[in-house]
C-alpha cells in the first residue's frame, strides 16, 4: 500500500479513533438566561455633552495665576520648615505635577545643605527631622536613618498622657517617615512600632 491507502485502511478499521468523544446536550427545555441589563446612560456622546463652568476662560486664567503664585513662593521661601511643608502640602493635594521642577530644586538644595551640616536643628526637632527625611527619600535621595535615630521612646504611656497637639503631629510625621524605611533598618522598624502604639493609645483615649 502507499501511504495514503494505508491511512484510509487504518481509519476504516479504527473509526472510533477519529471520532470526537465529547457530546453536547442541546436541550431546548433549558433556554439561555438573559441578564436583562439596562443600557448605560453614560454613553460617549452624553459624556462629551457635559460641561463645567470651570472650563471658562476666567477660571483657567485664575488657575494659571495660582500656579504662578506658588512657583514664586518657592523662590521667596528660605525657611526650611516652610519649604518642606509647602512641598508636603502640594504632594498630598495631588498637585505635584505642576511643580516638579520647583520641588526638585528645593529638595536638592536642602539635601546639599544638610550634608554640609548647616541644618543642626534637624537632629533636634522630631517633626522637622521626620518630614525632611521622608520627603528626601521619596525624591530618591540617600538619607541615613540616623537623621532621627533618637526618636524612639521606651516610656510610651508616660509620653502619651501629656502630649500636646504639636507632639501628636510630630508622632504622626515619624509614623509616616517610618514607611519609607529599607529592609534591615532597625531604627525605622522601632520608630514604626513605637508610633503605632502611641497612636493606638491616643485613639483609645479619645474615643
PDB file of C-alpha atoms in Angstrom:
ATOM      1  CA  UNK A   1       0.000   0.000   0.000  1.00  0.00           C
ATOM      2  CA  UNK A   2       1.072   3.510  -0.485  1.00  0.00           C
ATOM      3  CA  UNK A   3       0.920   5.874   2.476  1.00  0.00           C
ATOM      4  CA  UNK A   4      -2.472   7.360   1.578  1.00  0.00           C
ATOM      5  CA  UNK A   5      -4.110   3.956   1.141  1.00  0.00           C
ATOM      6  CA  UNK A   6      -2.642   2.743   4.414  1.00  0.00           C
ATOM      7  CA  UNK A   7      -4.105   5.714   6.284  1.00  0.00           C
ATOM      8  CA  UNK A   8      -7.551   5.105   4.769  1.00  0.00           C
ATOM      9  CA  UNK A   9      -7.415   1.437   5.826  1.00  0.00           C
ATOM     10  CA  UNK A  10      -6.459   2.352   9.391  1.00  0.00           C
ATOM     11  CA  UNK A  11      -9.333   4.829   9.565  1.00  0.00           C
ATOM     12  CA  UNK A  12     -11.772   2.184   8.355  1.00  0.00           C
ATOM     13  CA  UNK A  13     -10.523  -0.382  10.854  1.00  0.00           C
ATOM     14  CA  UNK A  14     -10.489   2.043  13.836  1.00  0.00           C
ATOM     15  CA  UNK A  15     -13.273   4.569  13.199  1.00  0.00           C
ATOM     16  CA  UNK A  16     -13.580   5.432  16.902  1.00  0.00           C
ATOM     17  CA  UNK A  17     -10.065   6.887  16.949  1.00  0.00           C
ATOM     18  CA  UNK A  18     -11.146   9.617  14.568  1.00  0.00           C
ATOM     19  CA  UNK A  19     -14.364  10.470  16.329  1.00  0.00           C
ATOM     20  CA  UNK A  20     -14.750  13.180  18.920  1.00  0.00           C
ATOM     21  CA  UNK A  21     -15.921  11.662  22.184  1.00  0.00           C
ATOM     22  CA  UNK A  22     -17.376  14.918  23.520  1.00  0.00           C
ATOM     23  CA  UNK A  23     -21.123  15.194  23.351  1.00  0.00           C
ATOM     24  CA  UNK A  24     -23.019  18.421  23.836  1.00  0.00           C
ATOM     25  CA  UNK A  25     -26.581  18.255  25.036  1.00  0.00           C
ATOM     26  CA  UNK A  26     -28.639  20.952  23.382  1.00  0.00           C
ATOM     27  CA  UNK A  27     -31.763  20.744  25.472  1.00  0.00           C
ATOM     28  CA  UNK A  28     -34.411  23.139  24.275  1.00  0.00           C
ATOM     29  CA  UNK A  29     -36.100  22.955  27.682  1.00  0.00           C
ATOM     30  CA  UNK A  30     -33.230  24.978  29.225  1.00  0.00           C
ATOM     31  CA  UNK A  31     -33.046  28.224  27.278  1.00  0.00           C
ATOM     32  CA  UNK A  32     -30.143  30.624  27.847  1.00  0.00           C
ATOM     33  CA  UNK A  33     -30.805  33.083  30.621  1.00  0.00           C
ATOM     34  CA  UNK A  34     -30.856  36.774  29.937  1.00  0.00           C
ATOM     35  CA  UNK A  35     -29.393  39.222  32.454  1.00  0.00           C
ATOM     36  CA  UNK A  36     -31.653  41.983  31.152  1.00  0.00           C
ATOM     37  CA  UNK A  37     -29.017  44.645  31.752  1.00  0.00           C
ATOM     38  CA  UNK A  38     -30.251  48.191  31.420  1.00  0.00           C
ATOM     39  CA  UNK A  39     -28.270  50.160  28.826  1.00  0.00           C
ATOM     40  CA  UNK A  40     -25.867  52.609  30.465  1.00  0.00           C
ATOM     41  CA  UNK A  41     -26.738  56.292  30.359  1.00  0.00           C
ATOM     42  CA  UNK A  42     -23.027  57.168  30.357  1.00  0.00           C
ATOM     43  CA  UNK A  43     -22.527  56.951  26.631  1.00  0.00           C
ATOM     44  CA  UNK A  44     -19.663  58.713  24.897  1.00  0.00           C
ATOM     45  CA  UNK A  45     -21.851  61.364  23.270  1.00  0.00           C
ATOM     46  CA  UNK A  46     -23.523  62.094  26.600  1.00  0.00           C
ATOM     47  CA  UNK A  47     -20.200  62.461  28.398  1.00  0.00           C
ATOM     48  CA  UNK A  48     -18.924  64.748  25.677  1.00  0.00           C
ATOM     49  CA  UNK A  49     -22.014  66.916  26.054  1.00  0.00           C
ATOM     50  CA  UNK A  50     -21.320  67.523  29.741  1.00  0.00           C
ATOM     51  CA  UNK A  51     -19.785  70.850  30.544  1.00  0.00           C
ATOM     52  CA  UNK A  52     -18.424  72.661  33.551  1.00  0.00           C
ATOM     53  CA  UNK A  53     -18.456  76.287  34.418  1.00  0.00           C
ATOM     54  CA  UNK A  54     -14.818  75.859  35.453  1.00  0.00           C
ATOM     55  CA  UNK A  55     -13.891  75.354  31.799  1.00  0.00           C
ATOM     56  CA  UNK A  56     -14.489  79.003  31.150  1.00  0.00           C
ATOM     57  CA  UNK A  57     -11.577  81.302  30.422  1.00  0.00           C
ATOM     58  CA  UNK A  58     -11.746  83.227  33.693  1.00  0.00           C
ATOM     59  CA  UNK A  59     -11.263  80.051  35.735  1.00  0.00           C
ATOM     60  CA  UNK A  60      -8.410  78.887  33.528  1.00  0.00           C
ATOM     61  CA  UNK A  61      -6.701  82.230  33.971  1.00  0.00           C
ATOM     62  CA  UNK A  62      -7.229  82.078  37.736  1.00  0.00           C
ATOM     63  CA  UNK A  63      -5.700  78.585  37.899  1.00  0.00           C
ATOM     64  CA  UNK A  64      -2.660  79.729  35.931  1.00  0.00           C
ATOM     65  CA  UNK A  65      -2.253  82.705  38.255  1.00  0.00           C
ATOM     66  CA  UNK A  66      -2.399  80.497  41.350  1.00  0.00           C
ATOM     67  CA  UNK A  67       0.185  78.133  39.878  1.00  0.00           C
ATOM     68  CA  UNK A  68       2.481  81.095  39.216  1.00  0.00           C
ATOM     69  CA  UNK A  69       1.970  82.364  42.772  1.00  0.00           C
ATOM     70  CA  UNK A  70       3.004  79.015  44.213  1.00  0.00           C
ATOM     71  CA  UNK A  71       6.080  78.892  41.973  1.00  0.00           C
ATOM     72  CA  UNK A  72       7.002  82.374  43.202  1.00  0.00           C
ATOM     73  CA  UNK A  73       6.596  81.136  46.770  1.00  0.00           C
ATOM     74  CA  UNK A  74       9.273  78.519  46.153  1.00  0.00           C
ATOM     75  CA  UNK A  75      11.671  81.269  45.129  1.00  0.00           C
ATOM     76  CA  UNK A  76      10.809  83.573  48.016  1.00  0.00           C
ATOM     77  CA  UNK A  77      10.730  80.983  50.813  1.00  0.00           C
ATOM     78  CA  UNK A  78      14.046  80.447  52.584  1.00  0.00           C
ATOM     79  CA  UNK A  79      12.783  78.893  55.820  1.00  0.00           C
ATOM     80  CA  UNK A  80      13.394  75.141  55.940  1.00  0.00           C
ATOM     81  CA  UNK A  81      10.157  74.239  57.701  1.00  0.00           C
ATOM     82  CA  UNK A  82       8.038  76.399  55.406  1.00  0.00           C
ATOM     83  CA  UNK A  83       9.644  74.910  52.300  1.00  0.00           C
ATOM     84  CA  UNK A  84       9.178  71.314  53.464  1.00  0.00           C
ATOM     85  CA  UNK A  85       5.564  71.908  54.478  1.00  0.00           C
ATOM     86  CA  UNK A  86       4.871  73.592  51.135  1.00  0.00           C
ATOM     87  CA  UNK A  87       6.221  70.566  49.252  1.00  0.00           C
ATOM     88  CA  UNK A  88       4.373  68.138  51.508  1.00  0.00           C
ATOM     89  CA  UNK A  89       1.087  70.000  51.099  1.00  0.00           C
ATOM     90  CA  UNK A  90       1.414  70.102  47.321  1.00  0.00           C
ATOM     91  CA  UNK A  91       2.114  66.367  47.171  1.00  0.00           C
ATOM     92  CA  UNK A  92      -0.821  65.478  49.399  1.00  0.00           C
ATOM     93  CA  UNK A  93      -3.167  67.625  47.312  1.00  0.00           C
ATOM     94  CA  UNK A  94      -2.120  65.735  44.195  1.00  0.00           C
ATOM     95  CA  UNK A  95      -0.738  68.861  42.511  1.00  0.00           C
ATOM     96  CA  UNK A  96       2.915  67.827  42.335  1.00  0.00           C
ATOM     97  CA  UNK A  97       2.858  67.579  38.532  1.00  0.00           C
ATOM     98  CA  UNK A  98       2.531  71.363  38.349  1.00  0.00           C
ATOM     99  CA  UNK A  99       5.664  71.988  40.411  1.00  0.00           C
ATOM    100  CA  UNK A 100       8.039  69.088  39.741  1.00  0.00           C
ATOM    101  CA  UNK A 101      10.941  71.339  38.754  1.00  0.00           C
ATOM    102  CA  UNK A 102      10.497  73.673  41.723  1.00  0.00           C
ATOM    103  CA  UNK A 103      10.228  70.815  44.229  1.00  0.00           C
ATOM    104  CA  UNK A 104      13.263  69.038  42.808  1.00  0.00           C
ATOM    105  CA  UNK A 105      15.404  72.186  43.045  1.00  0.00           C
ATOM    106  CA  UNK A 106      14.235  72.900  46.590  1.00  0.00           C
ATOM    107  CA  UNK A 107      14.914  69.366  47.829  1.00  0.00           C
ATOM    108  CA  UNK A 108      18.273  69.279  46.069  1.00  0.00           C
ATOM    109  CA  UNK A 109      19.253  72.468  47.866  1.00  0.00           C
ATOM    110  CA  UNK A 110      18.034  71.072  51.207  1.00  0.00           C
ATOM    111  CA  UNK A 111      19.937  67.795  50.718  1.00  0.00           C
ATOM    112  CA  UNK A 112      23.151  69.630  49.868  1.00  0.00           C
ATOM    113  CA  UNK A 113      22.806  71.960  52.836  1.00  0.00           C
ATOM    114  CA  UNK A 114      22.005  69.097  55.214  1.00  0.00           C
ATOM    115  CA  UNK A 115      25.073  67.136  54.138  1.00  0.00           C
ATOM    116  CA  UNK A 116      27.224  70.182  54.806  1.00  0.00           C
ATOM    117  CA  UNK A 117      25.996  70.205  58.418  1.00  0.00           C
ATOM    118  CA  UNK A 118      24.259  73.571  58.194  1.00  0.00           C
ATOM    119  CA  UNK A 119      20.924  72.232  59.468  1.00  0.00           C
ATOM    120  CA  UNK A 120      21.771  71.171  63.051  1.00  0.00           C
ATOM    121  CA  UNK A 121      18.187  71.887  64.097  1.00  0.00           C
ATOM    122  CA  UNK A 122      17.021  68.877  62.099  1.00  0.00           C
ATOM    123  CA  UNK A 123      18.555  66.493  64.602  1.00  0.00           C
ATOM    124  CA  UNK A 124      16.797  68.243  67.486  1.00  0.00           C
ATOM    125  CA  UNK A 125      13.327  68.725  66.015  1.00  0.00           C
ATOM    126  CA  UNK A 126      11.408  65.443  65.806  1.00  0.00           C
ATOM    127  CA  UNK A 127       8.763  66.764  63.410  1.00  0.00           C
ATOM    128  CA  UNK A 128      11.219  68.555  61.136  1.00  0.00           C
ATOM    129  CA  UNK A 129      13.661  65.642  61.061  1.00  0.00           C
ATOM    130  CA  UNK A 130      10.938  63.170  60.095  1.00  0.00           C
ATOM    131  CA  UNK A 131       9.389  65.424  57.465  1.00  0.00           C
ATOM    132  CA  UNK A 132      12.747  66.186  55.877  1.00  0.00           C
ATOM    133  CA  UNK A 133      13.774  62.526  55.938  1.00  0.00           C
ATOM    134  CA  UNK A 134      10.549  61.337  54.308  1.00  0.00           C
ATOM    135  CA  UNK A 135      10.479  63.930  51.525  1.00  0.00           C
ATOM    136  CA  UNK A 136      14.136  63.417  50.635  1.00  0.00           C
ATOM    137  CA  UNK A 137      13.753  59.648  50.476  1.00  0.00           C
ATOM    138  CA  UNK A 138      10.575  59.904  48.432  1.00  0.00           C
ATOM    139  CA  UNK A 139      12.531  62.052  45.988  1.00  0.00           C
ATOM    140  CA  UNK A 140      15.241  59.380  45.730  1.00  0.00           C
ATOM    141  CA  UNK A 141      17.955  60.901  47.917  1.00  0.00           C
ATOM    142  CA  UNK A 142      20.108  58.638  50.078  1.00  0.00           C
ATOM    143  CA  UNK A 143      19.432  59.742  53.626  1.00  0.00           C
ATOM    144  CA  UNK A 144      20.617  57.835  56.686  1.00  0.00           C
ATOM    145  CA  UNK A 145      18.065  56.619  59.197  1.00  0.00           C
ATOM    146  CA  UNK A 146      20.293  58.178  61.829  1.00  0.00           C
ATOM    147  CA  UNK A 147      18.699  61.535  60.996  1.00  0.00           C
ATOM    148  CA  UNK A 148      16.257  60.800  63.775  1.00  0.00           C
ATOM    149  CA  UNK A 149      17.808  57.783  65.488  1.00  0.00           C
ATOM    150  CA  UNK A 150      16.807  59.046  68.923  1.00  0.00           C
ATOM    151  CA  UNK A 151      13.063  59.344  68.371  1.00  0.00           C
ATOM    152  CA  UNK A 152      12.018  56.000  69.853  1.00  0.00           C
ATOM    153  CA  UNK A 153      10.855  56.466  73.437  1.00  0.00           C
ATOM    154  CA  UNK A 154      10.517  53.369  75.591  1.00  0.00           C
ATOM    155  CA  UNK A 155       8.129  55.036  78.040  1.00  0.00           C
ATOM    156  CA  UNK A 156       5.178  55.253  75.637  1.00  0.00           C
ATOM    157  CA  UNK A 157       2.486  55.599  78.283  1.00  0.00           C
ATOM    158  CA  UNK A 158       4.240  58.440  80.075  1.00  0.00           C
ATOM    159  CA  UNK A 159       4.649  60.348  76.827  1.00  0.00           C
ATOM    160  CA  UNK A 160       1.108  59.937  75.552  1.00  0.00           C
ATOM    161  CA  UNK A 161      -0.541  61.077  78.770  1.00  0.00           C
ATOM    162  CA  UNK A 162       0.976  64.552  78.460  1.00  0.00           C
ATOM    163  CA  UNK A 163       1.227  65.006  74.688  1.00  0.00           C
ATOM    164  CA  UNK A 164       0.298  68.332  73.169  1.00  0.00           C
ATOM    165  CA  UNK A 165      -1.306  68.690  69.743  1.00  0.00           C
ATOM    166  CA  UNK A 166       2.093  69.622  68.326  1.00  0.00           C
ATOM    167  CA  UNK A 167       3.675  66.473  69.774  1.00  0.00           C
ATOM    168  CA  UNK A 168       0.902  64.373  68.235  1.00  0.00           C
ATOM    169  CA  UNK A 169       1.664  65.999  64.893  1.00  0.00           C
ATOM    170  CA  UNK A 170       5.316  65.052  65.320  1.00  0.00           C
ATOM    171  CA  UNK A 171       4.418  61.449  66.132  1.00  0.00           C
ATOM    172  CA  UNK A 172       2.244  61.253  63.024  1.00  0.00           C
ATOM    173  CA  UNK A 173       5.147  62.526  60.942  1.00  0.00           C
ATOM    174  CA  UNK A 174       7.501  59.926  62.425  1.00  0.00           C
ATOM    175  CA  UNK A 175       4.894  57.262  61.639  1.00  0.00           C
ATOM    176  CA  UNK A 176       4.727  58.411  58.006  1.00  0.00           C
ATOM    177  CA  UNK A 177       8.507  58.573  57.735  1.00  0.00           C
ATOM    178  CA  UNK A 178       8.887  55.048  59.080  1.00  0.00           C
ATOM    179  CA  UNK A 179       7.141  53.715  55.983  1.00  0.00           C
ATOM    180  CA  UNK A 180       9.978  54.762  53.675  1.00  0.00           C
ATOM    181  CA  UNK A 181      12.497  52.701  55.587  1.00  0.00           C
ATOM    182  CA  UNK A 182      14.524  49.957  53.951  1.00  0.00           C
ATOM    183  CA  UNK A 183      14.764  46.327  54.990  1.00  0.00           C
ATOM    184  CA  UNK A 184      17.154  45.885  57.885  1.00  0.00           C
ATOM    185  CA  UNK A 185      16.861  49.452  59.186  1.00  0.00           C
ATOM    186  CA  UNK A 186      16.195  48.675  62.833  1.00  0.00           C
ATOM    187  CA  UNK A 187      15.718  52.293  63.850  1.00  0.00           C
ATOM    188  CA  UNK A 188      12.927  52.673  61.304  1.00  0.00           C
ATOM    189  CA  UNK A 189      11.242  49.481  62.493  1.00  0.00           C
ATOM    190  CA  UNK A 190      11.448  50.615  66.111  1.00  0.00           C
ATOM    191  CA  UNK A 191      10.048  54.021  65.198  1.00  0.00           C
ATOM    192  CA  UNK A 192       7.130  52.422  63.377  1.00  0.00           C
ATOM    193  CA  UNK A 193       6.338  50.102  66.287  1.00  0.00           C
ATOM    194  CA  UNK A 194       6.586  52.864  68.873  1.00  0.00           C
ATOM    195  CA  UNK A 195       4.497  55.424  66.995  1.00  0.00           C
ATOM    196  CA  UNK A 196       1.878  52.814  66.107  1.00  0.00           C
ATOM    197  CA  UNK A 197       1.460  52.040  69.808  1.00  0.00           C
ATOM    198  CA  UNK A 198       1.367  55.733  70.724  1.00  0.00           C
ATOM    199  CA  UNK A 199      -1.304  56.458  68.128  1.00  0.00           C
ATOM    200  CA  UNK A 200      -3.299  53.438  69.265  1.00  0.00           C
ATOM    201  CA  UNK A 201      -3.301  54.706  72.835  1.00  0.00           C
ATOM    202  CA  UNK A 202      -4.236  58.231  71.755  1.00  0.00           C
ATOM    203  CA  UNK A 203      -7.093  56.870  69.684  1.00  0.00           C
ATOM    204  CA  UNK A 204      -8.373  54.746  72.562  1.00  0.00           C
ATOM    205  CA  UNK A 205      -8.255  57.682  74.980  1.00  0.00           C
ATOM    206  CA  UNK A 206     -10.202  59.966  72.630  1.00  0.00           C
ATOM    207  CA  UNK A 207     -12.963  57.533  71.676  1.00  0.00           C
TER     208      UNK A 207
END
